mmCIF file of C-alpha atoms in Angstrom:
data_model
loop_
_atom_site.group_PDB
_atom_site.id
_atom_site.type_symbol
_atom_site.label_atom_id
_atom_site.label_comp_id
_atom_site.label_asym_id
_atom_site.label_seq_id
_atom_site.Cartn_x
_atom_site.Cartn_y
_atom_site.Cartn_z
ATOM 1 C CA UNK A 1 -25.006 -0.654 -1.397
ATOM 2 C CA UNK A 2 -25.096 2.083 -3.512
ATOM 3 C CA UNK A 3 -22.363 5.078 -4.373
ATOM 4 C CA UNK A 4 -23.140 8.778 -3.754
ATOM 5 C CA UNK A 5 -25.313 8.942 -6.787
ATOM 6 C CA UNK A 6 -27.826 6.400 -5.217
ATOM 7 C CA UNK A 7 -26.431 3.509 -7.851
ATOM 8 C CA UNK A 8 -25.360 -0.157 -5.972
ATOM 9 C CA UNK A 9 -22.149 -1.319 -6.994
ATOM 10 C CA UNK A 10 -21.493 -4.974 -6.279
ATOM 11 C CA UNK A 11 -18.379 -5.306 -4.081
ATOM 12 C CA UNK A 12 -16.112 -8.134 -4.894
ATOM 13 C CA UNK A 13 -15.088 -10.552 -1.648
ATOM 14 C CA UNK A 14 -11.396 -10.688 -2.638
ATOM 15 C CA UNK A 15 -9.503 -8.261 -4.379
ATOM 16 C CA UNK A 16 -9.888 -4.703 -5.590
ATOM 17 C CA UNK A 17 -13.397 -3.051 -6.202
ATOM 18 C CA UNK A 18 -13.432 0.618 -7.580
ATOM 19 C CA UNK A 19 -16.734 1.879 -6.081
ATOM 20 C CA UNK A 20 -16.501 5.490 -7.011
ATOM 21 C CA UNK A 21 -14.805 7.310 -9.611
ATOM 22 C CA UNK A 22 -15.383 10.973 -10.724
ATOM 23 C CA UNK A 23 -17.384 10.587 -13.754
ATOM 24 C CA UNK A 24 -16.413 13.648 -15.869
ATOM 25 C CA UNK A 25 -12.540 13.633 -15.462
ATOM 26 C CA UNK A 26 -9.712 11.946 -14.817
ATOM 27 C CA UNK A 27 -8.618 10.851 -11.253
ATOM 28 C CA UNK A 28 -5.748 12.476 -9.811
ATOM 29 C CA UNK A 29 -5.410 10.255 -6.663
ATOM 30 C CA UNK A 30 -6.533 6.525 -5.496
ATOM 31 C CA UNK A 31 -7.619 6.162 -2.118
ATOM 32 C CA UNK A 32 -7.895 2.393 -1.294
ATOM 33 C CA UNK A 33 -9.756 0.866 1.762
ATOM 34 C CA UNK A 34 -8.191 -2.350 3.893
ATOM 35 C CA UNK A 35 -10.398 -4.260 6.289
ATOM 36 C CA UNK A 36 -8.509 -6.478 9.268
ATOM 37 C CA UNK A 37 -9.149 -9.668 10.584
ATOM 38 C CA UNK A 38 -12.712 -11.218 10.084
ATOM 39 C CA UNK A 39 -13.289 -8.338 8.199
ATOM 40 C CA UNK A 40 -14.731 -7.722 4.383
ATOM 41 C CA UNK A 41 -14.324 -4.889 2.143
ATOM 42 C CA UNK A 42 -17.929 -4.195 2.362
ATOM 43 C CA UNK A 43 -19.156 -5.067 6.075
ATOM 44 C CA UNK A 44 -16.266 -3.480 7.605
ATOM 45 C CA UNK A 45 -17.070 0.135 6.525
ATOM 46 C CA UNK A 46 -20.330 -0.763 6.795
ATOM 47 C CA UNK A 47 -23.107 0.768 9.730
ATOM 48 C CA UNK A 48 -25.343 -2.216 10.967
ATOM 49 C CA UNK A 49 -28.761 -0.891 11.036
ATOM 50 C CA UNK A 50 -28.747 1.589 8.603
ATOM 51 C CA UNK A 51 -26.512 0.228 5.892
ATOM 52 C CA UNK A 52 -24.491 3.192 5.136
ATOM 53 C CA UNK A 53 -20.931 2.173 3.181
ATOM 54 C CA UNK A 54 -19.654 5.462 3.712
ATOM 55 C CA UNK A 55 -16.403 5.216 1.024
ATOM 56 C CA UNK A 56 -19.138 5.064 -1.947
ATOM 57 C CA UNK A 57 -22.360 7.265 -0.111
ATOM 58 C CA UNK A 58 -20.446 9.722 2.118
ATOM 59 C CA UNK A 59 -16.443 9.936 0.855
ATOM 60 C CA UNK A 60 -17.109 10.827 -3.153
ATOM 61 C CA UNK A 61 -19.003 14.827 -2.282
ATOM 62 C CA UNK A 62 -16.069 15.592 -0.184
ATOM 63 C CA UNK A 63 -13.103 14.409 -2.732
ATOM 64 C CA UNK A 64 -15.288 16.418 -5.718
ATOM 65 C CA UNK A 65 -12.158 18.862 -6.478
ATOM 66 C CA UNK A 66 -9.484 16.496 -5.617
ATOM 67 C CA UNK A 67 -11.310 14.296 -8.363
ATOM 68 C CA UNK A 68 -10.424 10.974 -6.255
ATOM 69 C CA UNK A 69 -11.251 7.403 -6.813
ATOM 70 C CA UNK A 70 -12.433 5.547 -4.351
ATOM 71 C CA UNK A 71 -11.382 1.527 -4.356
ATOM 72 C CA UNK A 72 -11.852 -1.204 -1.216
ATOM 73 C CA UNK A 73 -9.888 -4.397 -0.981
ATOM 74 C CA UNK A 74 -10.833 -7.644 0.082
ATOM 75 C CA UNK A 75 -8.413 -10.712 0.989
ATOM 76 C CA UNK A 76 -9.244 -13.526 3.255
ATOM 77 C CA UNK A 77 -8.845 -12.434 6.616
ATOM 78 C CA UNK A 78 -10.257 -15.010 8.951
ATOM 79 C CA UNK A 79 -7.678 -16.522 11.570
ATOM 80 C CA UNK A 80 -6.138 -18.815 10.228
ATOM 81 C CA UNK A 81 -5.239 -16.618 7.103
ATOM 82 C CA UNK A 82 -2.832 -14.504 9.775
ATOM 83 C CA UNK A 83 -1.464 -17.695 11.397
ATOM 84 C CA UNK A 84 1.430 -19.918 10.763
ATOM 85 C CA UNK A 85 1.154 -22.641 8.030
ATOM 86 C CA UNK A 86 2.986 -23.649 5.321
ATOM 87 C CA UNK A 87 4.363 -20.342 5.343
ATOM 88 C CA UNK A 88 5.844 -19.215 7.683
ATOM 89 C CA UNK A 89 4.431 -15.387 7.424
ATOM 90 C CA UNK A 90 1.267 -15.430 5.671
ATOM 91 C CA UNK A 91 0.850 -11.472 6.330
ATOM 92 C CA UNK A 92 3.521 -11.278 4.188
ATOM 93 C CA UNK A 93 1.885 -13.667 1.274
ATOM 94 C CA UNK A 94 -1.224 -10.954 1.807
ATOM 95 C CA UNK A 95 1.121 -8.179 1.256
ATOM 96 C CA UNK A 96 2.660 -9.603 -1.757
ATOM 97 C CA UNK A 97 -0.848 -10.453 -3.554
ATOM 98 C CA UNK A 98 -1.699 -6.897 -2.267
ATOM 99 C CA UNK A 99 0.938 -5.271 -4.052
ATOM 100 C CA UNK A 100 0.376 -7.295 -6.896
ATOM 101 C CA UNK A 101 -3.399 -6.240 -7.426
ATOM 102 C CA UNK A 102 -3.272 -2.580 -7.030
ATOM 103 C CA UNK A 103 -0.056 -2.673 -9.501
ATOM 104 C CA UNK A 104 -2.344 -4.841 -12.086
ATOM 105 C CA UNK A 105 -5.792 -2.542 -11.587
ATOM 106 C CA UNK A 106 -3.569 0.591 -12.156
ATOM 107 C CA UNK A 107 -1.707 -0.723 -15.185
ATOM 108 C CA UNK A 108 -4.250 -1.279 -16.827
ATOM 109 C CA UNK A 109 -5.819 2.012 -16.350
ATOM 110 C CA UNK A 110 -2.574 3.513 -17.238
ATOM 111 C CA UNK A 111 -2.435 4.886 -13.551
ATOM 112 C CA UNK A 112 1.060 3.654 -13.056
ATOM 113 C CA UNK A 113 2.052 6.706 -11.207
ATOM 114 C CA UNK A 114 -0.976 8.148 -9.564
ATOM 115 C CA UNK A 115 -0.863 8.790 -5.954
ATOM 116 C CA UNK A 116 -2.388 6.465 -3.663
ATOM 117 C CA UNK A 117 -3.763 7.063 0.168
ATOM 118 C CA UNK A 118 -4.649 3.987 2.425
ATOM 119 C CA UNK A 119 -6.900 3.525 4.946
ATOM 120 C CA UNK A 120 -6.882 0.911 7.030
ATOM 121 C CA UNK A 121 -8.416 -0.672 10.142
ATOM 122 C CA UNK A 122 -7.049 -3.013 12.878
ATOM 123 C CA UNK A 123 -4.566 -5.518 11.515
ATOM 124 C CA UNK A 124 -5.201 -4.304 7.539
ATOM 125 C CA UNK A 125 -2.888 -1.613 8.639
ATOM 126 C CA UNK A 126 0.178 -4.381 9.038
ATOM 127 C CA UNK A 127 -0.898 -5.800 6.116
ATOM 128 C CA UNK A 128 -0.246 -2.569 3.858
ATOM 129 C CA UNK A 129 2.661 -1.728 5.999
ATOM 130 C CA UNK A 130 4.098 -5.110 5.077
ATOM 131 C CA UNK A 131 2.996 -4.533 1.586
ATOM 132 C CA UNK A 132 5.236 -1.151 1.170
ATOM 133 C CA UNK A 133 7.990 -2.847 2.810
ATOM 134 C CA UNK A 134 7.909 -5.568 0.323
ATOM 135 C CA UNK A 135 7.238 -2.684 -2.774
ATOM 136 C CA UNK A 136 10.312 -0.943 -1.362
ATOM 137 C CA UNK A 137 12.836 -3.697 -1.419
ATOM 138 C CA UNK A 138 11.917 -4.786 -4.936
ATOM 139 C CA UNK A 139 14.979 -3.984 -7.141
ATOM 140 C CA UNK A 140 15.153 -7.105 -9.755
ATOM 141 C CA UNK A 141 14.910 -6.148 -13.461
ATOM 142 C CA UNK A 142 12.007 -8.652 -13.851
ATOM 143 C CA UNK A 143 9.993 -7.280 -10.656
ATOM 144 C CA UNK A 144 10.759 -3.514 -10.343
ATOM 145 C CA UNK A 145 7.130 -2.355 -11.616
ATOM 146 C CA UNK A 146 5.883 -3.443 -8.275
ATOM 147 C CA UNK A 147 8.140 -0.599 -6.827
ATOM 148 C CA UNK A 148 5.534 1.603 -7.901
ATOM 149 C CA UNK A 149 3.102 1.178 -5.539
ATOM 150 C CA UNK A 150 5.960 2.475 -2.898
ATOM 151 C CA UNK A 151 6.780 5.097 -5.143
ATOM 152 C CA UNK A 152 3.350 6.215 -5.516
ATOM 153 C CA UNK A 153 2.102 6.184 -2.154
ATOM 154 C CA UNK A 154 1.726 9.439 -0.412
ATOM 155 C CA UNK A 155 -0.361 8.947 2.964
ATOM 156 C CA UNK A 156 -1.925 6.340 5.300
ATOM 157 C CA UNK A 157 -4.624 6.485 7.744
ATOM 158 C CA UNK A 158 -4.388 4.112 11.007
ATOM 159 C CA UNK A 159 -7.507 3.450 12.270
ATOM 160 C CA UNK A 160 -7.187 0.797 15.355
ATOM 161 C CA UNK A 161 -4.074 -0.508 14.025
ATOM 162 C CA UNK A 162 -1.696 -2.156 16.628
ATOM 163 C CA UNK A 163 1.887 -0.325 16.184
ATOM 164 C CA UNK A 164 3.497 -0.612 19.330
ATOM 165 C CA UNK A 165 4.990 -4.133 20.115
ATOM 166 C CA UNK A 166 8.093 -3.605 22.216
ATOM 167 C CA UNK A 167 6.389 -5.966 24.843
ATOM 168 C CA UNK A 168 5.940 -9.634 23.513
ATOM 169 C CA UNK A 169 3.151 -10.483 26.068
ATOM 170 C CA UNK A 170 1.546 -7.616 25.385
ATOM 171 C CA UNK A 171 1.174 -8.096 21.742
ATOM 172 C CA UNK A 172 -0.384 -11.442 22.413
ATOM 173 C CA UNK A 173 -2.871 -10.187 24.759
ATOM 174 C CA UNK A 174 -3.805 -7.731 22.232
ATOM 175 C CA UNK A 175 -4.313 -10.100 19.473
ATOM 176 C CA UNK A 176 -6.461 -11.758 21.581
ATOM 177 C CA UNK A 177 -8.539 -9.230 22.770
ATOM 178 C CA UNK A 178 -8.949 -8.262 18.501
ATOM 179 C CA UNK A 179 -9.519 -11.819 18.302
ATOM 180 C CA UNK A 180 -12.412 -11.474 21.061
ATOM 181 C CA UNK A 181 -14.155 -8.413 19.484
ATOM 182 C CA UNK A 182 -14.013 -9.391 15.837
ATOM 183 C CA UNK A 183 -14.550 -13.117 15.937
ATOM 184 C CA UNK A 184 -17.874 -14.703 16.596
ATOM 185 C CA UNK A 185 -18.061 -16.265 20.290
ATOM 186 C CA UNK A 186 -18.511 -19.693 19.151
ATOM 187 C CA UNK A 187 -15.258 -19.513 17.593
ATOM 188 C CA UNK A 188 -13.135 -17.964 20.186
ATOM 189 C CA UNK A 189 -14.739 -20.556 22.653
ATOM 190 C CA UNK A 190 -14.411 -24.008 20.745
ATOM 191 C CA UNK A 191 -10.988 -23.216 18.435
ATOM 192 C CA UNK A 192 -8.826 -21.638 20.827
ATOM 193 C CA UNK A 193 -5.777 -23.007 19.079
ATOM 194 C CA UNK A 194 -6.584 -20.613 16.143
ATOM 195 C CA UNK A 195 -6.263 -17.113 18.873
ATOM 196 C CA UNK A 196 -2.843 -19.032 20.289
ATOM 197 C CA UNK A 197 -1.530 -19.796 16.651
ATOM 198 C CA UNK A 198 -2.092 -15.773 16.290
ATOM 199 C CA UNK A 199 -0.503 -15.027 19.194
ATOM 200 C CA UNK A 200 2.640 -16.830 18.628
ATOM 201 C CA UNK A 201 3.061 -15.116 15.342
ATOM 202 C CA UNK A 202 3.360 -11.885 17.400
ATOM 203 C CA UNK A 203 7.609 -11.958 16.380
ATOM 204 C CA UNK A 204 6.301 -11.145 12.779
ATOM 205 C CA UNK A 205 4.442 -8.455 13.747
ATOM 206 C CA UNK A 206 7.019 -7.161 15.897
ATOM 207 C CA UNK A 207 9.523 -7.141 12.840
ATOM 208 C CA UNK A 208 6.857 -5.172 10.696
ATOM 209 C CA UNK A 209 6.585 -2.679 13.220
ATOM 210 C CA UNK A 210 10.511 -2.174 13.489
ATOM 211 C CA UNK A 211 11.096 -2.146 9.337
ATOM 212 C CA UNK A 212 8.256 0.061 8.941
ATOM 213 C CA UNK A 213 9.920 2.539 11.347
ATOM 214 C CA UNK A 214 12.547 2.906 8.569
ATOM 215 C CA UNK A 215 10.015 3.968 6.130
ATOM 216 C CA UNK A 216 7.761 6.345 8.118
ATOM 217 C CA UNK A 217 9.317 9.960 7.390
ATOM 218 C CA UNK A 218 8.684 9.021 3.445
ATOM 219 C CA UNK A 219 4.647 9.272 4.369
ATOM 220 C CA UNK A 220 1.992 10.980 5.937
ATOM 221 C CA UNK A 221 0.786 9.316 8.613
ATOM 222 C CA UNK A 222 -2.388 9.717 10.655
ATOM 223 C CA UNK A 223 -3.015 7.744 13.913
ATOM 224 C CA UNK A 224 -6.507 6.900 15.057
ATOM 225 C CA UNK A 225 -7.578 5.373 18.384
ATOM 226 C CA UNK A 226 -10.411 4.242 19.838
ATOM 227 C CA UNK A 227 -12.365 6.414 22.398
ATOM 228 C CA UNK A 228 -14.788 3.890 23.758
ATOM 229 C CA UNK A 229 -14.252 0.271 25.212
ATOM 230 C CA UNK A 230 -15.666 -3.005 23.903
ATOM 231 C CA UNK A 231 -17.452 -5.457 26.458
ATOM 232 C CA UNK A 232 -15.154 -8.456 26.437
ATOM 233 C CA UNK A 233 -17.044 -11.164 28.468
ATOM 234 C CA UNK A 234 -18.322 -8.745 30.681
ATOM 235 C CA UNK A 235 -15.181 -6.832 30.982
ATOM 236 C CA UNK A 236 -14.945 -3.252 29.289
ATOM 237 C CA UNK A 237 -11.667 -2.837 27.733
ATOM 238 C CA UNK A 238 -9.598 -0.845 24.746
ATOM 239 C CA UNK A 239 -9.172 -3.293 22.345
ATOM 240 C CA UNK A 240 -5.941 -1.573 20.752
ATOM 241 C CA UNK A 241 -5.185 1.166 23.232
ATOM 242 C CA UNK A 242 -4.164 4.947 22.511
ATOM 243 C CA UNK A 243 -0.290 3.870 23.212
ATOM 244 C CA UNK A 244 -0.497 1.103 20.321
ATOM 245 C CA UNK A 245 -2.765 2.497 17.996
ATOM 246 C CA UNK A 246 -1.529 6.204 18.192
ATOM 247 C CA UNK A 247 2.475 6.045 18.909
ATOM 248 C CA UNK A 248 4.162 9.158 19.657
ATOM 249 C CA UNK A 249 6.059 9.702 16.372
ATOM 250 C CA UNK A 250 7.764 12.839 15.397
ATOM 251 C CA UNK A 251 5.642 14.445 12.403
ATOM 252 C CA UNK A 252 2.868 12.109 12.794
ATOM 253 C CA UNK A 253 -0.981 13.081 13.487
ATOM 254 C CA UNK A 254 -3.145 11.281 16.176
ATOM 255 C CA UNK A 255 -6.672 11.514 17.105
ATOM 256 C CA UNK A 256 -9.570 9.858 18.879
ATOM 257 C CA UNK A 257 -13.114 8.394 17.532
ATOM 258 C CA UNK A 258 -15.274 8.073 20.280
ATOM 259 C CA UNK A 259 -16.369 4.711 19.597
ATOM 260 C CA UNK A 260 -15.401 1.070 20.390
ATOM 261 C CA UNK A 261 -12.691 -0.669 18.070
ATOM 262 C CA UNK A 262 -15.342 -2.571 15.385
ATOM 263 C CA UNK A 263 -17.188 0.526 15.288
ATOM 264 C CA UNK A 264 -14.322 3.101 14.928
ATOM 265 C CA UNK A 265 -14.343 2.549 11.233
ATOM 266 C CA UNK A 266 -18.524 2.971 10.466
ATOM 267 C CA UNK A 267 -19.800 6.397 9.915
ATOM 268 C CA UNK A 268 -23.770 6.872 9.552
ATOM 269 C CA UNK A 269 -23.640 10.222 8.256
ATOM 270 C CA UNK A 270 -21.273 13.621 8.173
ATOM 271 C CA UNK A 271 -21.936 14.322 11.850
ATOM 272 C CA UNK A 272 -20.765 10.636 13.269
ATOM 273 C CA UNK A 273 -17.795 10.874 15.452
ATOM 274 C CA UNK A 274 -14.479 10.928 13.992
ATOM 275 C CA UNK A 275 -15.767 11.071 10.441
ATOM 276 C CA UNK A 276 -14.654 14.860 10.267
ATOM 277 C CA UNK A 277 -11.375 14.255 11.330
ATOM 278 C CA UNK A 278 -10.779 10.878 8.937
ATOM 279 C CA UNK A 279 -12.825 12.716 6.054
ATOM 280 C CA UNK A 280 -10.488 15.787 6.464
ATOM 281 C CA UNK A 281 -7.457 13.872 6.286
ATOM 282 C CA UNK A 282 -7.877 12.007 3.195
ATOM 283 C CA UNK A 283 -9.046 15.264 1.422
ATOM 284 C CA UNK A 284 -5.570 16.884 2.190
ATOM 285 C CA UNK A 285 -3.867 14.614 1.427
ATOM 286 C CA UNK A 286 -5.873 13.815 -1.835
ATOM 287 C CA UNK A 287 -4.635 17.764 -2.418
ATOM 288 C CA UNK A 288 -1.406 17.742 -1.841
ATOM 289 C CA UNK A 289 -0.618 14.293 -3.086
ATOM 290 C CA UNK A 290 -0.272 14.613 -6.964
ATOM 291 C CA UNK A 291 2.825 17.355 -6.646
ATOM 292 C CA UNK A 292 4.749 15.484 -4.250
ATOM 293 C CA UNK A 293 4.658 12.057 -5.659
ATOM 294 C CA UNK A 294 5.179 13.653 -9.499
ATOM 295 C CA UNK A 295 8.196 15.042 -7.861
ATOM 296 C CA UNK A 296 9.266 11.353 -6.483
ATOM 297 C CA UNK A 297 8.887 9.898 -9.505
ATOM 298 C CA UNK A 298 11.011 12.528 -11.459
ATOM 299 C CA UNK A 299 13.824 11.529 -8.778
ATOM 300 C CA UNK A 300 12.990 7.599 -8.915
ATOM 301 C CA UNK A 301 13.400 7.704 -13.178
ATOM 302 C CA UNK A 302 16.770 9.979 -12.751
ATOM 303 C CA UNK A 303 18.185 7.253 -10.203
ATOM 304 C CA UNK A 304 17.189 4.558 -12.560
ATOM 305 C CA UNK A 305 18.760 5.839 -15.297
ATOM 306 C CA UNK A 306 22.216 6.468 -13.442
ATOM 307 C CA UNK A 307 21.862 2.669 -12.643
ATOM 308 C CA UNK A 308 21.585 1.898 -16.203
ATOM 309 C CA UNK A 309 24.460 3.640 -17.486
ATOM 310 C CA UNK A 310 26.476 2.483 -14.467
ATOM 311 C CA UNK A 311 25.785 -1.465 -15.436
ATOM 312 C CA UNK A 312 26.249 -0.719 -19.068
ATOM 313 C CA UNK A 313 29.971 1.098 -18.517
ATOM 314 C CA UNK A 314 30.740 -2.119 -16.016
ATOM 315 C CA UNK A 315 29.070 -4.467 -18.895
ATOM 316 C CA UNK A 316 31.433 -2.820 -21.701
ATOM 317 C CA UNK A 317 34.402 -2.511 -19.465
ATOM 318 C CA UNK A 318 34.410 -5.685 -18.428
ATOM 319 C CA UNK A 319 33.900 -7.209 -21.953
ATOM 320 C CA UNK A 320 36.341 -5.101 -23.499
ATOM 321 C CA UNK A 321 36.303 -2.872 -26.618
ATOM 322 C CA UNK A 322 33.575 -4.775 -28.363
ATOM 323 C CA UNK A 323 29.424 -4.142 -28.342
ATOM 324 C CA UNK A 324 26.744 -6.774 -27.172
ATOM 325 C CA UNK A 325 25.748 -6.400 -30.879
ATOM 326 C CA UNK A 326 29.507 -7.089 -32.218
ATOM 327 C CA UNK A 327 30.129 -3.761 -33.254
ATOM 328 C CA UNK A 328 33.688 -2.322 -31.958
ATOM 329 C CA UNK A 329 33.276 0.909 -29.578
ATOM 330 C CA UNK A 330 34.958 2.264 -26.365
ATOM 331 C CA UNK A 331 32.037 2.496 -24.286
ATOM 332 C CA UNK A 332 31.405 4.699 -21.444
ATOM 333 C CA UNK A 333 28.263 5.605 -19.110
ATOM 334 C CA UNK A 334 28.963 8.914 -20.713
ATOM 335 C CA UNK A 335 27.499 7.185 -24.245
ATOM 336 C CA UNK A 336 24.307 5.824 -22.843
ATOM 337 C CA UNK A 337 21.391 7.706 -21.606
ATOM 338 C CA UNK A 338 17.926 6.226 -21.435
ATOM 339 C CA UNK A 339 15.188 8.205 -22.967
ATOM 340 C CA UNK A 340 12.197 9.716 -20.851
ATOM 341 C CA UNK A 341 9.266 7.681 -21.480
ATOM 342 C CA UNK A 342 5.993 9.021 -22.708
ATOM 343 C CA UNK A 343 3.145 7.115 -21.143
ATOM 344 C CA UNK A 344 3.279 8.158 -17.450
ATOM 345 C CA UNK A 345 2.444 4.920 -16.238
ATOM 346 C CA UNK A 346 5.086 3.250 -17.470
ATOM 347 C CA UNK A 347 8.501 3.624 -15.984
ATOM 348 C CA UNK A 348 7.607 0.669 -13.810
ATOM 349 C CA UNK A 349 4.748 -0.943 -16.091
ATOM 350 C CA UNK A 350 7.478 -2.661 -17.939
ATOM 351 C CA UNK A 351 11.415 -2.610 -17.100
ATOM 352 C CA UNK A 352 13.270 0.410 -18.094
ATOM 353 C CA UNK A 353 16.121 -2.250 -19.294
ATOM 354 C CA UNK A 354 13.367 -3.779 -21.334
ATOM 355 C CA UNK A 355 12.677 -0.520 -23.585
ATOM 356 C CA UNK A 356 13.771 0.216 -26.821
ATOM 357 C CA UNK A 357 16.093 3.164 -25.747
ATOM 358 C CA UNK A 358 18.940 3.942 -28.523
ATOM 359 C CA UNK A 359 22.489 5.505 -27.085
ATOM 360 C CA UNK A 360 23.723 8.997 -28.069
ATOM 361 C CA UNK A 361 25.920 9.548 -30.956
ATOM 362 C CA UNK A 362 29.349 8.485 -29.893
ATOM 363 C CA UNK A 363 32.075 10.847 -28.513
ATOM 364 C CA UNK A 364 35.216 11.856 -30.704
ATOM 365 C CA UNK A 365 36.884 8.967 -31.706
ATOM 366 C CA UNK A 366 34.411 6.770 -30.392
ATOM 367 C CA UNK A 367 32.908 3.780 -33.139
ATOM 368 C CA UNK A 368 29.139 3.757 -33.684
ATOM 369 C CA UNK A 369 26.613 2.083 -32.566
ATOM 370 C CA UNK A 370 24.633 0.271 -34.537
ATOM 371 C CA UNK A 371 21.086 2.854 -35.353
ATOM 372 C CA UNK A 372 19.084 0.141 -34.050
ATOM 373 C CA UNK A 373 21.125 -1.694 -31.157
ATOM 374 C CA UNK A 374 18.845 -1.512 -28.107
ATOM 375 C CA UNK A 375 19.928 -0.866 -24.351
ATOM 376 C CA UNK A 376 18.095 -3.922 -23.423
ATOM 377 C CA UNK A 377 20.583 -6.024 -25.313
ATOM 378 C CA UNK A 378 22.668 -4.781 -22.331
ATOM 379 C CA UNK A 379 20.940 -6.850 -20.400
ATOM 380 C CA UNK A 380 20.831 -9.504 -21.936
ATOM 381 C CA UNK A 381 24.807 -9.471 -22.710
ATOM 382 C CA UNK A 382 25.020 -9.021 -18.736
ATOM 383 C CA UNK A 383 23.110 -12.101 -18.274
ATOM 384 C CA UNK A 384 25.514 -14.271 -20.396
ATOM 385 C CA UNK A 385 28.599 -12.630 -19.275
#
């Protein structure tokens, strides 16, 4: 495998691998590829004959002006990893790990607020949807940094992802077809219990569909469906048909790729069917994302600051007129203000409650805060109250 300059880049089987980054500039956006059932971070996106790995060989030249960094993500995607085991929601386990890995990779590069664009294939789209649901729900003081993945996400391109699951029986059939299309025949024939287990998990998949619907308007969405059927034991069938892969929804884009389910995410050259549609979508999102995501981070920081002030006021009110540090005062939300952070990656790179924010000078008639009293003490005191 090689990047656009011909340099070979090894791809990790698990976790994130950066396959391209601008050599002469700081990246403005991260484009992350997520494979589906029985896929891997290299082969899913590589043509079978010519071995073209398009995320690093075809995509970077198109994104030169947008200064995009391109990454692929790998995880255990065999059938058992999607079925019931110790955990009743294996997709949620994948989602938690994905959020943690993406956060860690970006935080170490001081890029926690950089916009994210996701490119997903098949059930990988469900993992991303579950990851965004998980990230959006995080509010805890010690875990709020993981919310950065949700805040930073601008757009998602879904290639052959099953979305529409209102019919439980149809869900089961569709999952069985996906297994038949992507798994070796001997596994489908000799281990039918694995396929049955995946089919039995369709209620979990439906829940993801419903929960994500509440978040969709926040993101730019591009649905792609397969234009050619797959041969399943002599029967030609669309693995994820247009109704499921490209559901009609307000303000989303829809398009067909003239390839079957397994090959719709592989492009041999820039004239391959569907390449221009997919890459144009990525390029447009990469161009638009920085301004929008910067505004969302501003709003996120303001909201968090408001919450901090309210929590501090509530704490002081409940503890009377003494501060946690032992200094007398009459506290109010107006007497505390979180100082904006200079590190653009750190609003959720470390809890804002754990940073050394000094209080503003007291209002007339109020006792002074100790000069080194920090807002962190508010949180500590609240936990002991």
